[in-house]
Amino acid sequence: MNIAMIGTGYVGLISGLCFAEFGFNVTCIDKDKNRLNALKNGKMPIFEPGLEDLFNKHFFTTKKIKLSNQMSPAISNAKVVFITVGTPTRRINEDADLSAVYDVAKEVAKNITNYCVIVTKSTVPVGTSRKIKNIMTRYIKGTNFDVASNPEFLREGSAINDFMRPDRIIIGTDTKKSEKILKSVYRPLYLTETPIISTNIETAELIKYASNSFLATKIAFINEVSNLCEKVGANIQDVSKAMGLDKRIGAKFLHAGPGFGGSCFPKDIKAFSVTAKKHKTKLSIVDAVNLSNKNRPIEIAKKIIKYFPKKSKINIALLGLSFKPNTDDIRDSTSIIIGNKLIEAGFKICAYDPKSMENAKLKCKNFSFANNVNDACANMDAVIIGTEWNEFRALDLSKLKRLVKKPVIFDLRNIYNPDDVKRIGWEYVSIGR
Ligand code: UDX
């Protein structure tokens, strides 16, 4: 079976390569020629563990992946066409910007010559796939087609593993034929007994937003509980662990920190709320999560600023700039929000991140940058651990203490044991402990 992926961003590239790994012939289409040329020279547009190896395997060796900036002939040869272009937040009303999705729908319609299933894999508000169908019907010339929704749940940093070993696959269709075709695309996962949930199209679209919003709610909830822990002398890690042992609650996404960031949660909760409002209903919990998470890094920055009685000439080492470990993505990174707030208060920031420095240098013009942890921390008044990269989990804190001006750590990811760090002579501030 031939598959076409339209958009070689995070979702399109990873999903395309994983379908090639399943054995399908995949054409990844993108109108950005520079991006495609870089890929053809083996240069990955993002850092993602395992991506480069999988790309080299299927582009250079098996040749199951092709790259093209043209819809034709890939679209007319494909049985399944996945739309995987971006759906960023609109500035005016926080809704998802679907212009790229609808442009693609129009172009696909103009290029179809045989029956195929057009699948939205981009995260799109409920109702979008129906609109795609309407647009395509207007532009298509006599060919039969179906639309479907097949949301992805990939996490940056572990996306390939998530694709290969998903918790579930959601297939939203309105014909038996398209359901059967989409199920066959995921047949390799039958071996691992992955649950495949067939729904109507609207349900599939909604499952994605409800899932992301629920996970975001867990994080915002535990973050607020961590504030209370600080006031009453309780320990958030013990609270999370004990709560998580209740199978009805589950242990995951109960790790308190500086707030959630990234390209999905902040964008998706806003779009979910806008969808509800459009349908004259309310998602007041999602709205509260959005507000809580917006304030979270600002409150943490205030806490750090308050720690220093004198606000001038304070130099801070900021370790970790990506929104989470194992990615170079800095979109909505709480480290960067906090760094900027400290700069506004007159502090100076020297930052280091194992993978996202190039991206950060373009965005954070007021930061200075160091090439490693030691250089970032030399002569600093405090060290902030903003992202829980493995590299920061076992720092030689005795050695580091001799390098800094003042031994103060703000561990925003609770990766150290407070007693151990204090014993070495650091002042240690963490979250909810
Ligand atoms: C998320 C969803 O998990 C994934 O299913 C969806 O397809 C895309 O959005 P991702 O954004 O890659 O994935 O990262 P995720 O691991 O979910 O973390 C999101 C944010 O929440 C990060 O900033 C992370 O640091 C934060 N987080 C996560 C917490 O603060 N505490 C937690 O317990 C878990």
Coordinates of C-alpha atoms and ligand atoms in Angstrom, one line a residue:
M1 CA 0.0 0.0 0.0
N2 CA 1.2 3.5 -0.8
I3 CA 0.8 6.2 1.8
A4 CA 1.2 10.0 1.4
M5 CA 2.0 12.3 4.4
I6 CA 1.4 16.0 3.7
G7 CA 3.6 18.1 6.0
T8 CA 7.0 16.9 7.1
G9 CA 6.9 18.5 10.6
Y10 CA 7.1 16.6 13.8
V11 CA 4.0 14.4 13.3
G12 CA 4.4 13.9 9.5
L13 CA 8.0 13.0 9.5
I14 CA 7.9 10.6 12.5
S15 CA 4.6 9.0 11.4
G16 CA 5.8 8.6 7.8
L17 CA 9.0 6.9 8.9
C18 CA 7.2 4.6 11.3
F19 CA 4.8 3.6 8.5
A20 CA 7.9 2.9 6.4
E21 CA 9.2 0.8 9.2
F22 CA 5.8 -1.1 9.1
G23 CA 6.7 -1.9 5.4
F24 CA 4.6 0.7 3.5
N25 CA 5.8 2.9 0.7
V26 CA 5.5 6.4 2.0
T27 CA 5.9 9.8 0.2
C28 CA 6.4 12.7 2.5
I29 CA 5.2 15.9 0.8
D30 CA 6.1 19.4 1.9
K31 CA 6.1 22.7 0.0
D32 CA 9.2 23.9 1.9
K33 CA 12.0 22.9 -0.5
N34 CA 14.8 23.9 2.0
R35 CA 13.4 21.5 4.5
L36 CA 13.3 18.7 2.0
N37 CA 16.8 19.5 0.6
A38 CA 18.2 19.5 4.1
L39 CA 16.5 16.1 4.8
K40 CA 17.9 14.7 1.5
N41 CA 21.3 15.6 2.8
G42 CA 20.6 13.7 6.0
K43 CA 20.1 16.9 8.1
M44 CA 17.1 16.4 10.5
P45 CA 14.9 19.5 11.1
I46 CA 14.4 18.5 14.8
F47 CA 16.2 16.6 17.4
E48 CA 14.3 13.4 18.3
P49 CA 16.0 10.2 19.6
G50 CA 16.2 7.6 16.9
L51 CA 14.9 9.9 14.1
E52 CA 18.1 10.2 12.1
D53 CA 18.8 6.4 12.2
L54 CA 15.2 5.6 11.0
F55 CA 15.4 8.2 8.3
N56 CA 18.8 7.0 7.0
K57 CA 17.4 3.4 7.0
H58 CA 14.3 4.2 5.0
F59 CA 15.5 7.0 2.8
F60 CA 19.0 5.7 1.8
T61 CA 18.7 2.0 2.3
T62 CA 15.2 0.5 1.9
K63 CA 14.1 3.6 -0.1
K64 CA 10.6 3.2 1.4
I65 CA 10.5 6.9 2.1
K66 CA 10.4 9.4 -0.7
L67 CA 10.4 13.2 -0.3
S68 CA 8.6 15.5 -2.7
N69 CA 7.3 19.1 -2.9
Q70 CA 4.6 18.1 -5.4
M71 CA 1.2 16.5 -4.7
S72 CA 1.3 14.6 -7.9
P73 CA 1.9 11.7 -8.6
A74 CA 2.1 10.7 -4.9
I75 CA -1.6 11.6 -4.2
S76 CA -3.0 9.6 -7.1
N77 CA -0.9 6.6 -6.2
A78 CA -1.8 6.6 -2.5
K79 CA -4.6 4.7 -0.8
V80 CA -4.3 6.8 2.4
V81 CA -3.4 10.5 2.5
F82 CA -2.5 11.8 6.0
I83 CA -2.8 15.6 6.6
T84 CA -0.1 16.4 9.1
V85 CA 0.4 20.2 8.7
G86 CA 0.5 22.6 11.7
T87 CA -2.5 24.0 13.5
P88 CA -1.0 26.8 15.5
T89 CA -2.9 29.1 17.9
R90 CA -4.5 32.1 16.3
R91 CA -3.5 35.3 18.1
I92 CA -6.9 36.9 17.9
N93 CA -9.1 34.3 19.6
E94 CA -6.8 31.4 20.8
D95 CA -8.6 29.1 18.3
A96 CA -6.6 26.6 16.1
D97 CA -5.5 28.2 12.8
L98 CA -6.7 25.7 10.2
S99 CA -5.8 27.6 7.1
A100 CA -2.9 25.2 6.3
V101 CA -5.2 22.2 6.7
Y102 CA -7.9 23.6 4.4
D103 CA -5.3 24.7 1.8
V104 CA -4.0 21.1 1.7
A105 CA -7.6 19.7 1.4
K106 CA -8.1 21.9 -1.7
E107 CA -4.8 20.8 -3.3
V108 CA -5.4 17.2 -2.5
A109 CA -8.9 17.4 -4.2
K110 CA -7.3 18.8 -7.3
N111 CA -4.8 16.0 -7.5
I112 CA -6.8 12.9 -6.7
T113 CA -7.4 10.5 -9.6
N114 CA -8.3 7.3 -7.6
Y115 CA -10.3 6.5 -4.5
C116 CA -8.4 7.2 -1.3
V117 CA -9.0 8.0 2.4
I118 CA -8.0 11.5 3.5
V119 CA -7.1 11.4 7.1
T120 CA -6.5 14.2 9.6
K121 CA -3.7 13.4 11.9
S122 CA -3.0 17.1 12.7
T123 CA -4.8 18.0 15.9
V124 CA -8.0 19.6 14.6
P125 CA -11.1 20.8 16.4
V126 CA -14.2 18.7 16.2
G127 CA -16.0 19.4 12.9
T128 CA -12.8 20.0 10.8
S129 CA -12.8 16.7 8.9
R130 CA -16.4 17.4 7.8
K131 CA -15.3 20.8 6.5
I132 CA -12.4 19.1 4.7
K133 CA -15.0 16.8 3.1
N134 CA -17.1 19.8 2.0
I135 CA -14.0 21.7 0.6
M136 CA -12.9 18.6 -1.3
T137 CA -16.3 17.9 -2.7
R138 CA -16.2 21.4 -4.2
Y139 CA -12.8 20.9 -6.0
I140 CA -12.8 17.2 -6.8
K141 CA -13.4 16.0 -10.3
G142 CA -15.6 12.9 -10.2
T143 CA -13.4 10.7 -8.0
N144 CA -14.8 8.9 -4.9
F145 CA -13.1 9.5 -1.5
D146 CA -13.6 9.3 2.2
V147 CA -12.4 11.4 5.0
A148 CA -11.3 10.1 8.4
S149 CA -9.8 11.2 11.7
N150 CA -6.8 9.4 13.2
P151 CA -5.3 11.5 16.0
E152 CA -1.8 10.9 17.1
F153 CA -0.6 10.9 20.7
L154 CA 3.2 11.1 20.2
R155 CA 5.2 12.7 22.9
E156 CA 8.3 14.6 21.8
G157 CA 11.4 12.8 23.0
S158 CA 9.9 9.4 22.8
A159 CA 7.8 9.8 19.6
I160 CA 9.1 6.7 17.7
N161 CA 8.6 4.4 20.7
D162 CA 5.1 5.9 21.2
F163 CA 4.2 5.3 17.5
M164 CA 5.5 1.7 17.7
R165 CA 4.0 0.9 21.0
P166 CA 0.9 3.1 21.5
D167 CA -1.6 2.7 24.3
R168 CA -4.4 2.8 21.7
I169 CA -5.2 3.7 18.1
I170 CA -8.3 5.9 17.4
I171 CA -9.9 5.5 14.0
G172 CA -12.8 7.9 13.2
T173 CA -14.6 7.1 10.0
D174 CA -18.1 7.2 8.5
T175 CA -17.8 4.3 6.0
K176 CA -17.0 0.7 6.5
K177 CA -14.6 0.8 3.5
S178 CA -12.4 3.6 5.0
E179 CA -12.5 2.0 8.5
K180 CA -11.2 -1.3 6.9
I181 CA -8.4 0.5 5.0
L182 CA -7.2 2.5 8.1
K183 CA -7.3 -0.6 10.2
S184 CA -5.0 -2.3 7.7
V185 CA -2.5 0.5 8.0
Y186 CA -2.1 -0.4 11.7
R187 CA -2.2 -4.2 11.1
P188 CA 1.4 -4.6 12.3
L189 CA 0.3 -3.4 15.8
Y190 CA -2.2 -6.3 16.0
L191 CA 0.8 -8.4 17.1
T192 CA 1.2 -6.3 20.3
E193 CA -2.6 -6.4 20.8
T194 CA -2.9 -2.6 20.7
P195 CA -6.5 -1.7 21.2
I196 CA -8.0 -0.1 18.1
I197 CA -11.0 2.0 18.8
S198 CA -13.4 2.7 15.9
T199 CA -15.6 5.7 16.3
N200 CA -17.4 8.2 14.2
I201 CA -15.3 11.2 13.0
E202 CA -16.4 13.7 15.5
T203 CA -15.7 11.4 18.4
A204 CA -12.2 10.7 17.2
E205 CA -11.5 14.4 16.9
L206 CA -12.8 15.1 20.3
I207 CA -10.9 12.2 22.0
K208 CA -7.6 13.9 21.1
Y209 CA -8.5 17.2 22.8
A210 CA -10.1 15.6 25.8
S211 CA -7.0 13.4 26.3
N212 CA -4.5 16.2 26.1
S213 CA -6.7 18.5 28.2
F214 CA -7.1 15.8 30.9
L215 CA -3.4 15.3 31.1
A216 CA -2.9 19.0 31.3
T217 CA -5.5 19.1 34.1
K218 CA -3.5 16.5 36.1
I219 CA -0.4 18.6 35.9
A220 CA -2.1 21.9 36.8
F221 CA -3.8 20.2 39.7
I222 CA -0.7 18.8 41.2
N223 CA 1.2 22.1 40.7
E224 CA -1.5 23.9 42.7
V225 CA -1.4 21.2 45.4
S226 CA 2.4 21.7 45.5
N227 CA 1.9 25.4 46.4
L228 CA -0.3 24.2 49.4
C229 CA 2.4 21.7 50.4
E230 CA 4.9 24.5 50.7
K231 CA 2.6 26.4 53.0
V232 CA 1.8 23.5 55.3
G233 CA 5.1 21.5 55.4
A234 CA 3.9 18.6 53.3
N235 CA 5.9 16.9 50.6
I236 CA 4.4 16.9 47.1
Q237 CA 6.4 13.9 45.9
D238 CA 4.9 11.7 48.6
V239 CA 1.5 13.2 47.8
S240 CA 1.9 12.4 44.1
K241 CA 3.2 8.9 44.8
A242 CA 0.4 8.0 47.2
M243 CA -2.3 9.4 44.9
G244 CA -0.8 7.6 41.9
L245 CA -1.0 4.3 43.7
D246 CA -4.8 4.6 43.5
K247 CA -5.5 2.8 40.2
R248 CA -8.4 5.1 39.6
I249 CA -6.0 8.1 39.5
G250 CA -2.9 6.6 38.0
A251 CA 0.7 7.7 38.7
K252 CA 1.5 9.5 35.4
F253 CA 1.4 13.3 34.9
L254 CA 1.4 14.0 38.6
H255 CA 4.9 15.4 38.6
A256 CA 4.9 19.0 40.0
G257 CA 7.1 21.5 38.2
P258 CA 7.2 24.9 36.6
G259 CA 4.1 24.3 34.5
F260 CA 3.5 22.5 31.2
G261 CA 4.9 23.8 27.9
G262 CA 5.5 22.5 24.4
S263 CA 3.7 22.6 21.1
C264 CA 0.6 20.8 22.2
F265 CA -0.9 21.2 25.7
P266 CA -0.9 25.0 25.8
K267 CA -2.3 25.2 22.3
D268 CA -4.8 22.4 22.6
I269 CA -6.5 23.5 25.8
K270 CA -7.1 26.9 24.3
A271 CA -8.6 25.5 21.1
F272 CA -10.7 23.0 23.1
S273 CA -12.2 25.8 25.1
V274 CA -12.9 27.9 22.0
T275 CA -14.6 24.9 20.4
A276 CA -16.9 24.6 23.4
K277 CA -17.8 28.3 23.3
K278 CA -18.6 28.1 19.6
H279 CA -21.1 25.3 20.5
K280 CA -22.5 27.4 23.3
T281 CA -21.2 25.2 26.1
K282 CA -18.4 25.7 28.6
L283 CA -15.3 23.8 29.6
S284 CA -14.7 25.8 32.7
I285 CA -12.2 23.3 34.1
V286 CA -10.1 23.6 31.0
D287 CA -10.3 27.4 31.2
A288 CA -9.1 27.2 34.9
V289 CA -6.2 24.9 33.8
N290 CA -5.2 27.4 31.1
L291 CA -5.2 30.3 33.6
S292 CA -3.4 28.3 36.3
N293 CA -0.7 27.2 33.9
K294 CA -0.2 30.7 32.4
N295 CA 0.5 32.0 36.0
R296 CA 2.6 29.1 37.0
P297 CA 6.1 30.2 35.6
I298 CA 5.3 33.8 36.5
E299 CA 4.7 32.8 40.1
I300 CA 7.9 30.7 40.2
A301 CA 9.9 33.6 38.7
K302 CA 8.5 35.9 41.5
K303 CA 9.5 33.3 44.1
I304 CA 13.1 33.3 42.8
I305 CA 13.2 37.1 42.6
K306 CA 11.9 37.3 46.2
Y307 CA 14.7 35.1 47.4
F308 CA 17.3 37.8 46.7
P309 CA 16.9 40.8 49.0
K310 CA 19.0 42.9 46.7
K311 CA 17.9 42.7 43.1
S312 CA 20.8 44.2 41.3
K313 CA 23.9 42.4 39.9
I314 CA 22.3 38.9 40.4
N315 CA 23.7 36.4 37.9
I316 CA 21.8 33.2 37.4
A317 CA 22.8 30.0 35.6
L318 CA 19.8 28.5 33.8
L319 CA 20.2 24.8 33.1
G320 CA 17.7 23.5 30.5
L321 CA 15.8 25.5 28.0
S322 CA 13.7 23.0 26.1
F323 CA 10.2 22.5 27.3
K324 CA 11.1 18.9 28.4
P325 CA 14.2 16.6 28.0
N326 CA 15.2 14.8 24.9
T327 CA 13.9 17.5 22.5
D328 CA 15.3 20.7 21.1
D329 CA 11.8 22.2 21.1
I330 CA 11.6 25.5 23.1
R331 CA 8.0 26.3 22.2
D332 CA 6.2 27.6 25.3
S333 CA 9.2 26.5 27.4
T334 CA 8.7 27.5 31.0
S335 CA 12.5 27.9 31.5
I336 CA 12.5 30.6 28.9
I337 CA 9.4 32.3 30.4
I338 CA 11.1 32.3 33.8
G339 CA 14.4 33.5 32.4
N340 CA 12.7 36.4 30.7
K341 CA 10.9 37.4 33.9
L342 CA 14.2 37.4 35.8
I343 CA 15.8 39.6 33.1
E344 CA 12.9 42.0 33.4
A345 CA 13.6 42.2 37.2
G346 CA 17.2 43.1 36.4
F347 CA 18.9 39.7 36.8
K348 CA 21.4 38.4 34.3
I349 CA 20.9 34.9 32.8
C350 CA 23.6 32.5 31.5
A351 CA 21.9 29.5 30.0
Y352 CA 23.0 26.0 28.9
D353 CA 20.9 23.2 27.3
P354 CA 22.2 20.0 25.8
K355 CA 20.2 20.3 22.5
S356 CA 18.2 23.4 22.2
M357 CA 20.9 26.1 22.2
E358 CA 20.6 26.9 18.5
N359 CA 16.8 27.5 18.8
A360 CA 17.2 29.4 22.0
K361 CA 19.9 31.7 20.6
L362 CA 17.4 32.9 18.0
K363 CA 14.7 33.6 20.5
C364 CA 16.4 34.7 23.7
K365 CA 18.4 37.7 22.6
N366 CA 18.9 38.9 26.3
F367 CA 20.3 35.6 27.5
S368 CA 24.0 34.8 27.4
F369 CA 24.9 31.2 26.7
A370 CA 27.6 28.8 27.9
N371 CA 28.8 25.6 26.3
N372 CA 28.5 23.3 29.3
V373 CA 27.2 23.2 32.9
N374 CA 30.5 24.3 34.5
D375 CA 30.9 27.3 32.3
A376 CA 27.2 28.3 32.9
C377 CA 27.6 28.1 36.7
A378 CA 31.0 29.7 37.1
N379 CA 30.7 32.8 39.5
M380 CA 26.9 32.7 39.5
D381 CA 24.7 33.7 42.4
A382 CA 22.3 30.8 41.9
V383 CA 21.6 27.8 39.6
I384 CA 18.1 27.1 38.2
I385 CA 17.4 23.6 36.9
G386 CA 14.6 24.3 34.5
T387 CA 14.5 21.0 32.5
E388 CA 15.2 17.5 33.8
W389 CA 17.8 16.4 31.3
N390 CA 19.7 13.3 32.4
E391 CA 22.9 15.4 32.2
F392 CA 21.6 17.5 35.2
R393 CA 20.5 14.5 37.3
A394 CA 23.9 13.6 38.6
L395 CA 25.9 16.8 38.8
D396 CA 29.1 16.8 40.9
L397 CA 27.6 19.3 43.3
S398 CA 30.8 19.4 45.5
K399 CA 32.8 20.5 42.5
L400 CA 30.1 22.8 41.3
K401 CA 30.0 24.5 44.7
R402 CA 33.6 25.6 44.3
L403 CA 32.7 27.2 40.9
V404 CA 29.7 29.2 41.8
K405 CA 29.7 32.5 43.7
K406 CA 26.9 31.5 46.0
P407 CA 25.7 27.9 46.4
V408 CA 22.0 28.2 45.7
I409 CA 20.0 25.8 43.6
F410 CA 16.4 26.3 42.4
D411 CA 15.4 22.8 41.4
L412 CA 12.2 23.3 39.4
R413 CA 11.9 19.6 38.6
N414 CA 12.6 18.1 42.0
I415 CA 15.4 15.9 40.7
Y416 CA 17.5 16.0 43.8
N417 CA 17.0 14.8 47.3
P418 CA 16.9 18.0 49.5
D419 CA 18.9 16.5 52.4
D420 CA 21.7 15.3 50.1
V421 CA 22.1 18.7 48.5
K422 CA 21.9 20.6 51.7
R423 CA 24.5 18.3 53.3
I424 CA 27.0 19.3 50.6
G425 CA 26.4 23.0 51.6
W426 CA 23.9 24.3 49.1
E427 CA 20.9 26.3 49.8
Y428 CA 18.3 24.3 48.0
V429 CA 14.8 25.4 46.9
S430 CA 12.6 22.9 45.1
I431 CA 8.9 22.5 44.3
G432 CA 6.3 21.6 47.0
R433 CA 8.8 20.1 49.4
Ligands
UDX1 C1 1.9 15.8 24.7 C2 1.1 14.5 24.9 O1 1.6 13.8 26.0 C3 1.0 13.7 23.6 O2 0.2 12.6 23.8 C4 0.5 14.6 22.5 O3 0.5 13.9 21.2 C5 1.3 15.8 22.3 O4 1.4 16.6 23.6 P1 4.5 16.4 24.6 O5 4.0 17.9 24.5 O6 5.5 15.9 23.7 O7 3.2 15.4 24.4 O8 5.0 16.3 26.1 P2 4.6 15.7 27.5 O9 5.5 14.6 27.9 O10 3.1 15.3 27.5 O11 4.8 16.9 28.4 C6 4.1 18.2 28.2 C7 4.5 19.2 29.3 O12 4.0 18.8 30.6 C8 6.0 19.3 29.5 O13 6.3 20.7 29.6 C9 6.4 18.6 30.7 O14 7.5 19.0 31.4 C10 5.1 18.8 31.5 N1 4.8 17.8 32.5 C11 4.5 16.5 32.1 C12 4.8 18.1 33.9 O15 5.1 19.2 34.3 N2 4.5 17.1 34.8 C13 4.2 15.8 34.4 O16 3.9 15.0 35.3 C14 4.2 15.5 33.0

